[in-house]
Coordinates of C-alpha atoms in Angstrom, one line a residue:
X1 CA 0.0 0.0 0.0
X2 CA 1.0 3.6 -0.3
X3 CA 1.2 4.0 3.5
X4 CA 3.7 1.1 3.6
X5 CA 5.9 2.7 1.1
X6 CA 5.7 6.0 3.0
X7 CA 6.5 4.2 6.2
X8 CA 9.6 2.5 4.8
X9 CA 10.8 5.6 3.0
X10 CA 10.4 7.7 6.2
X11 CA 12.8 5.4 8.1
X12 CA 15.2 4.4 5.3
X13 CA 16.8 7.8 5.1
X14 CA 17.6 8.0 8.9
X15 CA 19.8 6.1 11.3
X16 CA 17.7 4.0 13.7
X17 CA 18.7 2.5 17.0
X18 CA 15.2 1.3 18.0
X19 CA 11.6 1.6 17.0
X20 CA 8.6 0.5 19.1
X21 CA 4.9 1.0 18.7
X22 CA 2.6 1.8 21.7
X23 CA 0.2 -0.9 22.8
X24 CA -2.6 0.4 20.5
X25 CA -0.2 1.1 17.6
X26 CA -1.1 4.8 17.5
X27 CA 2.2 6.2 18.7
X28 CA 5.7 5.2 17.5
X29 CA 8.8 5.8 19.6
X30 CA 12.0 6.2 17.6
X31 CA 15.5 6.3 19.1
X32 CA 18.0 7.7 16.5
X33 CA 20.9 8.5 18.9
X34 CA 22.0 7.9 22.5
X35 CA 20.4 11.1 23.9
X36 CA 17.0 11.5 22.4
X37 CA 13.6 9.9 21.6
X38 CA 11.1 11.0 19.0
X39 CA 7.4 10.1 19.4
X40 CA 5.2 10.2 16.2
X41 CA 1.4 9.9 16.0
X42 CA -0.3 7.4 13.7
X43 CA -3.9 7.5 12.6
X44 CA -5.6 5.1 10.3
X45 CA -2.2 3.5 9.7
X46 CA -0.8 6.9 8.4
X47 CA 2.0 8.9 9.8
X48 CA 0.6 12.2 11.2
X49 CA 3.1 14.8 10.0
X50 CA 4.2 17.7 12.3
X51 CA 3.1 15.8 15.4
X52 CA 6.5 14.8 16.7
X53 CA 7.3 15.0 20.4
X54 CA 10.9 15.0 21.5
X55 CA 12.5 13.7 24.7
X56 CA 16.1 14.7 25.1
X57 CA 18.8 14.1 27.7
X58 CA 22.0 16.2 27.9
X59 CA 24.3 14.0 29.9
X60 CA 22.4 10.7 30.3
X61 CA 22.6 7.8 27.8
X62 CA 19.3 6.3 26.8
X63 CA 19.7 2.5 27.1
X64 CA 16.2 1.8 25.9
X65 CA 12.5 2.1 26.5
X66 CA 9.4 0.0 27.1
X67 CA 5.7 0.8 26.4
X68 CA 3.5 -0.1 29.4
X69 CA 0.3 1.5 28.3
X70 CA -1.1 3.2 25.1
X71 CA 0.3 6.5 26.3
X72 CA 2.9 5.6 28.9
X73 CA 6.4 4.4 28.4
X74 CA 9.4 3.7 30.6
X75 CA 12.7 5.3 29.6
X76 CA 15.9 3.6 31.0
X77 CA 19.0 5.8 31.0
X78 CA 22.4 5.3 32.4
X79 CA 21.3 6.8 35.8
X80 CA 17.5 6.9 35.9
X81 CA 14.4 4.9 35.2
X82 CA 11.4 7.1 34.4
X83 CA 7.8 6.6 33.4
X84 CA 6.6 9.2 30.9
X85 CA 3.0 10.0 30.0
X86 CA 2.6 10.9 26.4
X87 CA -0.1 13.5 25.4
X88 CA -0.2 13.6 21.6
X89 CA -2.9 16.2 21.2
X90 CA -0.9 18.7 23.3
X91 CA 2.4 17.3 22.0
X92 CA 3.7 17.1 25.6
X93 CA 5.4 14.6 28.0
X94 CA 4.8 14.4 31.7
X95 CA 7.1 12.5 34.1
X96 CA 4.9 10.3 36.4
X97 CA 7.7 8.8 38.5
X98 CA 11.5 8.5 38.3
X99 CA 14.1 6.4 40.2
X100 CA 17.8 7.3 40.3
X101 CA 19.9 4.2 39.7
X102 CA 23.1 3.6 37.8
X103 CA 23.0 1.0 35.0
X104 CA 25.0 -0.1 32.0
X105 CA 22.3 -2.4 30.4
X106 CA 18.9 -3.7 31.1
X107 CA 16.6 -6.5 30.0
X108 CA 12.8 -7.0 30.1
X109 CA 10.9 -9.8 28.4
X110 CA 7.1 -9.6 28.6
X111 CA 7.1 -9.2 32.3
X112 CA 6.0 -6.6 34.8
X113 CA 9.6 -6.0 35.9
X114 CA 12.9 -4.9 34.3
X115 CA 16.4 -5.9 35.3
X116 CA 19.2 -3.3 35.5
X117 CA 22.9 -4.2 35.4
X118 CA 25.4 -2.1 37.4
X119 CA 29.0 -2.4 38.2
X120 CA 29.6 -4.0 34.8
X121 CA 27.2 -7.0 35.4
X122 CA 28.3 -7.8 39.0
X123 CA 25.0 -6.4 40.4
X124 CA 21.4 -7.0 39.0
X125 CA 18.6 -4.8 40.3
X126 CA 14.9 -5.7 39.6
X127 CA 12.5 -2.8 39.1
X128 CA 8.8 -3.6 39.3
X129 CA 6.3 -1.5 37.3
X130 CA 2.5 -1.6 36.8
X131 CA -0.1 0.2 34.7
X132 CA -0.8 2.7 37.4
X133 CA 2.5 4.4 36.7
X134 CA 4.4 3.0 39.8
X135 CA 8.0 1.9 40.0
X136 CA 9.4 -0.2 42.8
X137 CA 13.1 -0.9 43.3
X138 CA 13.7 -4.3 44.8
X139 CA 16.8 -5.6 46.6
X140 CA 19.8 -6.0 44.3
X141 CA 21.2 -9.4 43.4
X142 CA 25.0 -9.8 43.8
X143 CA 26.3 -12.1 41.1
X144 CA 28.4 -15.1 42.1
X145 CA 31.5 -16.2 40.3
X146 CA 32.0 -12.9 38.4
X147 CA 30.0 -10.6 36.2
X148 CA 27.3 -11.4 33.6
X149 CA 26.4 -9.8 30.3
X150 CA 23.0 -9.0 28.8
X151 CA 23.2 -12.1 26.7
X152 CA 23.5 -14.3 29.8
X153 CA 20.3 -13.1 31.4
X154 CA 16.6 -13.9 30.6
X155 CA 13.6 -12.7 32.5
X156 CA 10.1 -14.3 32.5
X157 CA 7.3 -15.7 34.6
X158 CA 7.4 -19.3 35.7
X159 CA 4.3 -20.8 37.4
X160 CA 3.0 -17.2 38.0
X161 CA 6.2 -16.1 39.7
X162 CA 8.6 -13.6 38.2
X163 CA 11.9 -15.3 37.4
X164 CA 15.4 -14.4 36.4
X165 CA 17.5 -16.9 34.6
X166 CA 21.3 -16.5 34.6
X167 CA 23.6 -18.5 32.4
X168 CA 26.9 -19.6 34.1
X169 CA 30.0 -21.6 33.2
X170 CA 31.2 -24.2 35.6
X171 CA 34.9 -25.0 36.4
X172 CA 34.8 -27.9 33.9
X173 CA 33.5 -25.5 31.2
X174 CA 30.0 -26.9 31.0
X175 CA 26.9 -24.6 31.4
X176 CA 24.4 -24.2 34.2
X177 CA 21.5 -21.9 34.6
X178 CA 20.7 -20.3 37.9
X179 CA 17.0 -19.6 38.4
X180 CA 16.1 -16.8 40.8
X181 CA 12.4 -16.6 41.8
X182 CA 10.7 -13.6 43.5
X183 CA 10.0 -14.1 47.2
X184 CA 8.4 -10.9 48.5
X185 CA 10.7 -7.9 48.0
X186 CA 13.7 -10.0 46.9
X187 CA 14.7 -12.6 44.2
X188 CA 16.2 -15.7 45.6
X189 CA 18.3 -18.3 43.8
X190 CA 16.2 -21.5 44.2
X191 CA 17.0 -23.8 41.2
X192 CA 20.0 -24.8 39.1
X193 CA 19.6 -26.4 35.7
X194 CA 22.4 -28.7 34.6
X195 CA 23.0 -28.5 30.8
X196 CA 26.0 -30.8 30.5
X197 CA 27.5 -29.0 27.4
X198 CA 29.3 -25.8 26.5
X199 CA 28.8 -23.3 23.7
X200 CA 26.1 -20.8 22.7
X201 CA 22.6 -21.3 23.9
X202 CA 19.2 -19.5 23.7
X203 CA 16.5 -19.6 26.4
X204 CA 12.7 -19.8 26.0
X205 CA 10.0 -19.9 28.6
X206 CA 6.8 -21.4 27.4
X207 CA 3.9 -22.5 29.6
X208 CA 6.3 -22.4 32.6
X209 CA 8.7 -24.8 30.9
X210 CA 12.3 -23.7 30.4
X211 CA 13.6 -24.7 27.0
X212 CA 17.3 -24.4 26.3
X213 CA 18.4 -24.3 22.6
X214 CA 22.0 -25.4 22.0
X215 CA 23.5 -24.0 18.9
X216 CA 26.3 -26.5 18.3
X217 CA 24.3 -29.7 18.7
X218 CA 21.1 -28.1 17.3
X219 CA 19.0 -29.7 20.0
X220 CA 16.6 -28.3 22.6
X221 CA 16.4 -29.4 26.3
X222 CA 13.3 -29.1 28.4
X223 CA 13.3 -28.3 32.1
X224 CA 10.4 -28.2 34.6
X225 CA 11.3 -26.8 38.0
X226 CA 8.0 -28.1 39.4
X227 CA 9.4 -31.6 39.2
X228 CA 11.5 -33.0 42.0
X229 CA 15.2 -32.6 41.7
X230 CA 18.3 -33.0 43.9
X231 CA 18.2 -30.6 46.8
X232 CA 21.2 -29.2 48.6
X233 CA 20.5 -29.4 52.4
X234 CA 22.7 -26.4 53.2
X235 CA 21.3 -23.8 50.9
X236 CA 18.1 -25.6 49.9
X237 CA 18.7 -25.1 46.1
X238 CA 17.2 -27.7 43.9
X239 CA 19.3 -29.0 41.0
X240 CA 17.5 -30.3 37.8
X241 CA 18.4 -32.3 34.8
X242 CA 16.5 -32.2 31.5
X243 CA 13.1 -33.8 31.5
X244 CA 13.9 -35.6 28.2
X245 CA 17.1 -35.9 26.1
X246 CA 17.8 -33.2 23.6
X247 CA 15.4 -33.0 20.7
X248 CA 16.1 -31.4 17.3
X249 CA 13.9 -29.0 15.5
X250 CA 13.1 -29.8 11.9
X251 CA 14.0 -27.2 9.3
X252 CA 11.2 -25.3 7.8
X253 CA 10.6 -22.4 5.3
X254 CA 9.9 -18.9 6.4
X255 CA 7.8 -16.7 4.1
X256 CA 9.6 -13.3 3.7
X257 CA 7.6 -10.1 3.9
X258 CA 7.3 -8.2 0.7
X259 CA 5.5 -5.1 -0.6
X260 CA 5.0 -6.8 -3.9
X261 CA 2.5 -9.5 -4.7
X262 CA 5.2 -12.1 -5.3
X263 CA 6.0 -14.2 -2.3
X264 CA 9.4 -15.6 -1.4
X265 CA 10.6 -18.0 1.3
X266 CA 13.8 -19.1 2.8
X267 CA 14.5 -22.6 4.1
X268 CA 15.8 -22.2 7.7
X269 CA 17.6 -24.6 10.0
X270 CA 17.0 -24.1 13.7

């Protein structure tokens, strides 16, 4: 459609770090550099020209942003977490709440909390948020055995409990995953998943099952922390092995998006 061409043309001529639509797809937040966000109104799938709202920081680095409501987004910078209310008719932004905290990266994956890294990944701090515009800073988690990177951490919900999964390497170079579950105002390490291999992995949480995808062997392992494991009597941490042996995922074809009527597909191995 013409609007699709206008949309792609609008962004193809500018550098883009991140773009995210609001929950109702009527506002688009665009980050073009480390110090500013641009918010653009959409109506009937069309860009509304001359409606841009700018949010700029002079000394802070914007690490990213998350939409929580149709007109509310959280902006995470190097030293603050702030909820902003967007008023597109008035082309204005209002700060609802702000927390001062130092961070060098964050992660948030379809949960009601985000996780901030400080001290180069040695400390992880959970921040709860809700649709009422509230932010709550929980007790920080001190990382064991050295720092972690953003790639090592996954957030999610397991059996209705907010969870943090941290990938770690053992002394014999195999991988483990530490599972931290929320208990009141803190996250406590309560489970360890034994993977038994080394190399790159990806983590999925589906229906409270933890699925580990191993790149080298091209298999996926399934873990269920609700099942009985081996418990350490000293720290009461339960250790789990995979429910079944590694299973491979069959290759399949992905249809590629196109503005033309001609469809194309790529055969993909997972």
